Amino acid sequence: MENRYDLVIIGAGPGGYEAAVEAGRLGKMVAVIESGEVGGTCLNRGCIPTKALLHSAAIYRDAVTSSAAGVLSGDLSVDVAAMHARKEDVILKLRRGIDYLLKSGNIDLFKGKARICAPDEVHVDDGGTGKTIFADRILIASGGRPAIPPIEGRELANVMTSDDILSRRDAIFSRLAIIGGGVIGLEFATLYADLGSEVTVIEALDRLLPVMDGEVGQAMAAMLKKRGVKAIVSASVDRIEDAGGEGLRCCFTERGKAQSLTVDGILIATGRKPDLEGLFDPGLGIRIERGFITVDEDFKTSADSIYAVGDVTGGIQLAHAATAQGIAAVDRMFGTDVRVDLSTVPSCVYTDPEIASVGLTLDEALNRGLPAKASKYQMISNGRSVIDGLERGFVKIIYDSDTGRLLGAQLVCGRATDLVGELATAISAGLTVQQLASVIRPHPTYSEGLTKAFEAAAGSMEASR
Ligand code: FAD
């Protein structure tokens, strides 16, 4: 039969295209259907464009503050269009890489919107006559899109989602309000503060980064304050009004008191919802819970031959988690050994300094009844941190005080997003603080802070024997 595959994958984001490459590696006939551009949210509207813009903004900030390092610069300004052009260039380069990966893996890419008609049949709406593809198995990796809460005035001009603001090559917004103090909100707060905007973050819960360790949120609040970002917590936005020539008025209630703020732009960064629009014909019986597709430990949905991974299933909504799930789903569906460890997923925030977290927090470990302890090292005495002016950070490691095994870590310091890779490896391999303390790390680097935290933990275990 024409267009018959072992596996058809819906969505070419980090979950979908990496799953396709894995299935190709296993010698399977694979098709991928993508309604937008390959790379998904991550490459086109998420991880990569935000970090490319943060890179430009950090250069600008460093140039503005360079006199403290003995470098005197002249008049500085930001060319927003050029910044966005560089971002597009980065995206294009990486998109070409994915195209090459798919081609070299003999994976067929169909452009269009997929609709699952039967457990082995997918229709592709390509704007023309369409195509029907048959497959033994279907993997849904259709990701998500910004969720917009029903705030009155959300349809006004310059009230934006992350998708919208990333495409605004015409404006910096000298006064920006960000609704939501989570990862996406704080990365945009850092970006716009670095570009010189007056930024206010409004968070409904009582601290920033509410899903992370409390000390991380506190440290972030202090560091954002230092660069002029105002963070308002325990506040909910009631409505947005057109303030005439003044811009937008963001009306909110803070601890029971009505407040308002006049700004030029408002970013809504309150979370994301799964992309299921038009995906299923009726009668397929795919179980959905709180909007997300439910899957079992093999990533199988309630329909036997249909699987799902990544943001569309909820859980940890990160690109590397989607990739690991995509690879594991393919390995499981074709009966080979799963080559990724799904239990340890680092999460990172690309603020300045960076934030990274992996494994358990102290509270989580204690709640599980583990004999957990924390060892914290303040980066104030770390050479690299002092050189880079980031000495207010810390590294905190959580370990089992009986066995010495590393259970988790939370980092607020320079290069935290790279350092966390070592800690993920250590947790995955079951390494102890004694083993980790015995390793020589280079000087002067942020990684010496890890050595100090491991040494203190190992010393404390030794002392209590
Ligand atoms: P997606 O990447 O969303 O890909 C899904 C794809 O499916 C899309 O290309 C879509 O067009 C396609 N699709 C949907 N429906 C259909 C259909 N019916 N037919 C055909 N195609 C369809 N994560 C990190 O790990 N690090 C970061 O730094 C980071 N930064 C982020 C910054 C922002 C602003 C945002 C919004 C997200 C960020 N994320 C980050 C999260 C990350 O982008 C997602 O977790 C990741 O992209 C999820 O991958 P996925 O494969 O599940 O879905």
XYZ file of C-alpha atoms and ligand atoms in Angstrom:
518
model
C 0.000 0.000 0.000
C 1.239 3.513 -0.784
C 2.261 5.743 2.160
C 2.498 2.861 4.643
C 5.006 3.310 7.488
C 6.121 1.552 10.664
C 5.671 4.835 12.497
C 4.122 8.193 11.737
C 4.971 11.089 14.034
C 2.836 14.212 14.398
C 4.995 17.262 15.163
C 8.666 17.930 14.406
C 9.605 19.588 17.697
C 12.334 18.172 19.969
C 10.032 15.288 20.947
C 8.984 14.387 17.413
C 12.091 14.805 15.293
C 14.406 13.090 17.770
C 11.941 10.186 18.023
C 11.978 9.977 14.219
C 15.773 9.860 14.148
C 15.755 7.093 16.782
C 13.215 5.040 14.811
C 15.278 5.579 11.648
C 18.354 4.371 13.542
C 16.433 1.198 14.376
C 15.803 0.677 10.660
C 12.103 1.594 10.692
C 10.145 3.317 7.921
C 9.211 6.677 9.440
C 7.151 9.698 8.394
C 6.912 13.018 10.236
C 4.048 15.473 9.726
C 4.622 19.118 10.629
C 2.155 21.964 10.192
C 4.728 24.697 10.882
C 8.514 24.672 10.788
C 10.713 21.794 11.933
C 12.161 22.352 15.408
C 8.756 23.079 16.963
C 8.229 25.564 19.758
C 11.769 25.101 21.049
C 13.547 26.217 17.906
C 11.011 28.644 16.462
C 9.211 30.257 19.424
C 10.935 29.059 22.601
C 14.364 27.986 23.839
C 16.491 29.169 20.935
C 15.002 32.586 20.026
C 14.829 33.609 23.694
C 18.450 32.628 24.303
C 19.606 34.317 21.083
C 17.939 37.571 22.203
C 19.274 37.163 25.749
C 22.745 36.822 24.231
C 22.395 40.170 22.402
C 20.903 41.852 25.476
C 23.740 40.589 27.697
C 26.309 42.056 25.283
C 24.516 45.396 25.489
C 24.337 45.258 29.308
C 28.031 44.359 29.545
C 28.904 47.242 27.231
C 26.804 49.695 29.263
C 28.476 48.603 32.516
C 31.942 48.032 31.034
C 33.606 51.024 32.732
C 33.658 49.055 36.017
C 35.930 46.547 34.245
C 38.172 49.321 32.925
C 36.689 49.390 29.429
C 35.324 52.724 28.276
C 32.823 52.618 25.472
C 31.163 55.406 23.520
C 27.506 56.019 22.824
C 25.594 52.756 22.800
C 22.233 51.879 21.353
C 20.235 48.791 20.468
C 19.173 47.953 16.914
C 16.128 45.782 17.653
C 15.682 44.759 14.026
C 19.318 43.617 13.804
C 18.975 41.702 17.061
C 15.967 39.879 15.656
C 17.739 39.298 12.343
C 20.579 37.540 14.193
C 18.025 35.484 16.133
C 16.411 34.430 12.815
C 19.834 33.527 11.474
C 20.504 31.258 14.460
C 17.108 29.606 13.982
C 17.719 29.080 10.279
C 21.103 27.426 10.849
C 19.642 25.021 13.394
C 16.577 24.350 11.221
C 18.861 23.330 8.361
C 20.558 20.917 10.773
C 17.237 19.243 11.571
C 16.303 19.049 7.877
C 19.640 17.337 7.255
C 19.115 14.902 10.161
C 15.704 13.888 8.825
C 16.968 13.505 5.264
C 20.044 11.521 6.228
C 17.877 9.264 8.387
C 15.614 8.549 5.353
C 12.653 10.034 7.180
C 9.808 11.365 5.035
C 8.642 14.835 6.070
C 5.065 15.836 5.155
C 4.149 19.496 5.525
C 0.572 20.059 6.684
C -1.858 19.645 9.548
C -2.360 16.076 10.744
C -5.689 14.566 11.795
C -5.861 11.033 13.142
C -8.805 9.300 11.427
C -8.254 5.735 12.686
C -5.646 3.966 14.892
C -3.546 3.334 11.766
C -4.540 6.260 9.540
C -3.612 9.940 9.485
C -4.873 12.571 7.102
C -2.570 15.460 6.195
C -4.220 18.736 5.262
C -1.577 20.420 3.112
C -3.845 23.146 1.781
C -4.344 21.173 -1.438
C -5.921 17.783 -2.029
C -4.340 16.364 1.120
C -2.753 12.970 1.743
C -3.600 9.897 3.699
C -0.814 8.080 5.502
C -1.076 4.619 7.046
C 1.112 3.398 9.867
C 1.381 0.539 12.366
C 1.961 3.080 15.108
C 1.303 6.808 15.574
C 3.298 9.056 17.906
C 1.730 12.394 18.859
C 4.309 15.084 19.648
C 2.173 18.106 18.841
C 3.421 20.211 21.766
C 1.642 23.217 23.155
C 0.842 26.886 22.809
C 0.543 29.804 25.245
C -2.450 29.630 27.580
C -4.160 32.992 27.966
C -6.250 33.476 31.134
C -9.609 35.212 30.671
C -8.380 38.666 31.701
C -10.570 41.500 30.428
C -8.624 43.531 27.847
C -6.328 40.678 26.798
C -7.177 41.389 23.145
C -5.760 44.960 23.242
C -2.757 45.836 21.080
C 0.587 45.259 22.826
C -0.869 42.645 25.184
C 1.284 39.732 24.089
C 2.104 36.081 24.564
C 5.692 34.823 24.278
C 4.957 33.973 20.622
C 3.917 37.576 19.954
C 6.738 39.352 21.774
C 9.372 37.193 20.058
C 8.185 38.473 16.713
C 8.133 42.158 17.721
C 11.162 43.393 15.817
C 9.806 46.953 15.976
C 9.775 47.645 19.704
C 11.680 47.378 22.966
C 8.803 48.580 25.234
C 10.310 51.085 27.646
C 7.775 50.014 30.313
C 6.868 46.329 30.292
C 4.611 44.426 32.688
C 4.993 40.641 32.778
C 2.114 38.622 34.176
C 3.648 35.448 35.633
C 6.894 35.054 37.590
C 7.777 31.586 36.298
C 10.668 30.569 34.048
C 9.409 32.212 30.845
C 8.373 35.416 32.653
C 11.745 35.819 34.366
C 13.768 35.165 31.226
C 11.848 37.939 29.457
C 12.260 40.156 32.559
C 16.040 39.678 32.315
C 16.019 40.309 28.568
C 14.069 43.564 28.716
C 15.826 44.823 31.879
C 19.156 44.279 30.112
C 17.863 46.309 27.177
C 17.024 49.159 29.542
C 13.241 48.698 29.925
C 11.427 49.371 33.182
C 10.119 45.880 33.981
C 7.470 44.856 36.521
C 6.678 41.185 37.154
C 3.267 40.377 38.659
C 3.004 36.892 40.194
C -0.143 35.410 41.740
C 1.658 33.131 44.212
C 3.735 34.381 47.116
C 7.152 34.069 45.442
C 8.908 34.048 42.103
C 9.722 30.702 40.451
C 7.124 28.993 42.658
C 7.926 25.497 41.356
C 11.561 25.723 42.445
C 13.294 25.595 45.832
C 12.233 28.605 47.972
C 15.802 29.910 48.322
C 16.168 30.037 44.540
C 13.088 32.262 44.203
C 14.329 34.529 47.016
C 17.796 34.869 45.482
C 16.268 35.634 42.098
C 13.977 38.311 43.578
C 17.002 40.019 45.190
C 19.038 39.883 41.987
C 16.230 41.168 39.791
C 15.673 44.044 42.244
C 19.353 44.952 41.934
C 18.937 45.388 38.179
C 15.803 47.443 38.589
C 13.085 44.839 37.999
C 10.099 45.287 40.285
C 8.516 42.006 41.402
C 5.013 42.090 42.874
C 3.934 38.765 44.403
C 0.568 37.581 45.782
C -1.095 39.772 43.162
C -3.617 38.886 40.496
C -4.365 40.898 37.386
C -8.062 41.835 37.125
C -8.152 43.657 33.794
C -6.159 45.571 31.236
C -7.379 48.940 29.981
C -6.438 51.203 27.110
C -4.830 54.237 28.782
C -5.229 56.426 25.696
C -1.942 57.983 24.593
C -0.341 56.712 27.824
C -0.277 53.057 26.762
C -1.933 50.253 28.730
C -3.197 50.225 32.284
C -2.687 46.938 34.067
C -5.131 46.731 37.001
C -4.379 44.175 39.682
C -5.181 43.277 43.282
C -2.225 42.929 45.607
C -3.014 41.373 48.987
C -6.601 42.643 48.770
C -5.698 46.160 47.620
C -6.556 47.452 44.117
C -3.491 48.755 42.257
C -2.642 49.769 38.726
C 0.383 50.276 36.551
C 0.725 52.113 33.243
C 3.003 50.444 30.718
C 3.717 50.234 26.980
C 3.466 46.465 26.691
C 2.155 43.520 28.688
C 3.476 39.989 28.360
C 1.190 37.197 29.518
C 3.428 34.356 30.683
C 1.052 32.297 32.766
C 1.625 28.850 31.297
C 1.011 26.729 28.218
C -1.725 24.398 27.040
C -1.505 21.297 24.822
C -2.016 21.566 21.083
C -4.842 19.131 20.281
C -6.877 21.291 17.929
C -8.405 19.232 15.107
C -6.086 16.330 15.912
C -8.628 13.543 16.444
C -11.624 12.297 14.517
C -14.463 11.525 16.934
C -14.625 7.994 18.327
C -10.912 7.305 18.756
C -11.345 7.225 22.526
C -8.068 8.927 23.421
C -8.176 9.723 27.134
C -7.530 13.379 27.986
C -7.103 14.635 31.548
C -7.050 18.366 32.414
C -6.516 18.999 28.708
C -3.419 16.779 28.344
C -3.164 13.373 26.666
C -2.857 10.616 29.269
C -0.109 8.047 28.663
C 1.202 4.994 30.518
C 4.875 4.299 31.363
C 5.432 3.196 27.736
C 3.977 6.521 26.483
C 0.978 4.620 25.109
C -2.358 6.445 25.070
C -5.667 4.708 25.760
C -5.662 3.628 22.069
C -3.341 0.662 21.527
C -1.238 1.833 18.586
C -1.207 5.541 19.472
C 1.544 7.024 21.640
C 2.264 10.563 22.873
C 5.306 12.422 24.247
C 6.434 15.908 25.194
C 4.419 18.994 26.121
C 1.154 17.523 24.834
C 1.248 15.055 27.757
C 1.859 17.720 30.436
C 4.429 16.890 33.117
C 7.865 18.437 32.689
C 7.487 20.840 29.772
C 11.089 21.089 28.633
C 12.742 20.374 25.301
C 15.249 17.819 26.601
C 12.453 16.014 28.488
C 10.419 15.799 25.249
C 13.475 14.458 23.408
C 14.221 11.828 26.057
C 10.570 10.751 26.075
C 10.491 10.549 22.261
C 13.570 8.302 22.207
C 12.287 6.142 25.085
C 8.829 5.792 23.473
C 10.375 4.561 20.224
C 12.736 2.168 22.048
C 9.812 0.723 24.016
C 7.395 0.442 21.093
C 9.975 -1.464 19.024
C 11.159 -3.598 21.959
C 14.773 -2.435 22.232
C 16.592 -1.386 25.406
C 15.707 2.148 26.481
C 18.922 4.141 26.206
C 17.889 7.225 28.196
C 17.410 7.660 31.940
C 14.071 9.428 32.315
C 14.302 9.800 36.084
C 16.711 12.755 36.182
C 15.644 15.860 34.272
C 17.548 19.091 34.923
C 15.666 22.363 34.580
C 17.285 25.697 33.851
C 16.442 29.376 33.869
C 18.620 31.581 31.649
C 18.586 34.647 33.860
C 21.707 36.419 35.114
C 23.063 34.667 37.068
C 21.671 31.444 35.720
C 19.541 29.064 37.726
C 19.554 25.286 37.475
C 17.969 22.534 39.445
C 18.059 18.742 39.238
C 16.738 15.889 41.352
C 15.094 16.550 44.713
C 14.924 19.679 46.830
C 15.570 19.195 50.554
C 11.833 19.435 51.323
C 10.965 16.884 48.631
C 13.592 14.450 49.919
C 12.454 14.836 53.546
C 8.800 14.441 52.519
C 9.779 11.115 50.949
C 11.170 10.031 54.304
C 14.789 10.093 53.138
C 17.553 10.947 55.662
C 18.413 13.969 53.530
C 20.732 16.857 54.321
C 21.751 19.963 52.403
C 25.201 21.458 51.928
C 25.287 25.023 50.654
C 28.254 27.015 49.416
C 27.968 30.761 48.911
C 29.845 31.857 45.796
C 31.140 35.005 47.545
C 34.567 33.330 47.925
C 34.615 31.637 44.522
C 37.316 33.244 42.346
C 35.440 33.005 39.041
C 32.267 34.461 40.583
C 34.155 37.444 42.017
C 35.932 38.058 38.686
C 32.598 37.993 36.851
C 30.781 40.070 39.490
C 28.381 37.209 40.312
C 29.407 36.526 43.888
C 25.856 36.703 45.265
C 25.026 33.206 44.005
C 25.160 29.819 45.708
C 25.261 26.101 45.058
C 23.178 23.833 47.229
C 23.411 20.069 47.095
C 21.053 17.572 48.705
C 22.424 14.197 49.765
C 21.447 11.059 51.634
C 23.213 11.362 55.003
C 23.326 7.546 55.442
C 24.816 6.592 52.079
C 26.259 9.889 50.847
C 24.401 9.544 47.516
C 23.659 12.789 45.750
C 19.876 13.329 45.589
C 19.535 16.780 44.091
C 21.031 20.209 43.566
C 19.914 23.810 43.144
C 22.323 26.324 41.669
C 22.151 30.093 41.348
C 25.479 31.101 39.809
C 27.356 31.769 36.603
C 27.184 28.880 34.103
C 24.703 27.033 36.336
C 22.980 25.682 33.227
C 26.212 23.948 32.156
C 27.292 22.863 35.656
C 24.019 21.052 36.225
C 24.984 18.459 33.586
C 27.686 17.099 35.910
C 25.165 16.866 38.738
C 22.585 15.099 36.561
C 25.274 12.570 35.604
C 26.201 12.089 39.257
C 22.577 11.506 40.325
C 21.908 9.177 37.404
C 25.073 7.165 38.166
C 24.338 7.058 41.918
C 27.576 8.833 42.893
C 28.240 9.856 46.496
C 29.384 13.208 47.860
C 32.681 11.542 48.884
C 33.310 10.420 45.290
C 32.303 13.831 43.947
C 34.519 15.661 46.482
C 37.543 13.625 45.383
C 37.466 14.983 41.811
C 39.885 17.786 40.799
C 38.021 20.672 39.150
C 39.824 23.473 37.308
C 40.668 26.867 38.832
C 39.292 29.502 38.597
C 35.861 28.134 37.656
C 32.346 28.069 39.030
C 32.715 24.287 39.321
C 35.026 24.792 42.321
C 31.880 25.851 44.209
C 30.581 22.309 43.700
C 33.795 20.875 45.161
C 33.329 23.051 48.255
C 29.712 21.914 48.726
C 30.690 18.236 48.258
C 33.651 18.576 50.662
C 31.437 20.133 53.339
C 28.872 17.323 52.940
C 31.542 14.597 53.050
C 33.130 16.286 56.097
C 29.800 16.476 57.898
C 29.191 12.745 57.279
C 32.689 11.934 58.536
C 32.164 14.019 61.688
C 28.881 12.301 62.531
C 30.414 8.778 62.387
P 6.815 21.408 20.314
O 8.196 21.863 20.365
O 5.746 22.366 20.698
O 6.560 20.878 18.839
C 5.304 20.470 18.420
C 5.215 20.611 16.918
O 4.021 19.974 16.483
C 5.110 22.060 16.449
O 6.106 22.315 15.483
C 3.715 22.167 15.850
O 3.691 23.019 14.700
C 3.433 20.739 15.432
N 2.010 20.397 15.374
C 1.051 20.620 16.311
N -0.130 20.114 15.909
C 0.095 19.544 14.691
C -0.727 18.858 13.766
N -2.028 18.610 14.023
N -0.170 18.426 12.610
C 1.147 18.635 12.349
N 1.974 19.295 13.190
C 1.445 19.717 14.350
N 12.563 24.277 27.128
C 13.846 24.009 27.475
O 14.192 22.842 27.679
N 14.770 25.017 27.579
C 14.442 26.304 27.366
O 15.294 27.180 27.471
C 13.111 26.616 27.002
N 12.736 27.892 26.754
C 11.460 28.156 26.350
C 11.102 29.476 26.105
C 9.811 29.781 25.695
C 9.435 31.210 25.415
C 8.867 28.730 25.513
C 7.476 29.040 25.039
C 9.212 27.415 25.752
C 10.509 27.111 26.191
N 10.896 25.805 26.481
C 12.180 25.545 26.883
C 9.939 24.682 26.381
C 10.161 23.898 25.082
O 10.081 24.765 23.982
C 9.125 22.789 24.961
O 9.131 22.026 26.151
C 9.424 21.865 23.806
O 9.454 22.577 22.581
C 8.369 20.761 23.708
O 8.667 19.932 22.643
P 7.528 19.071 21.910
O 8.251 18.274 20.883
O 6.719 18.360 22.913
O 6.553 20.135 21.219
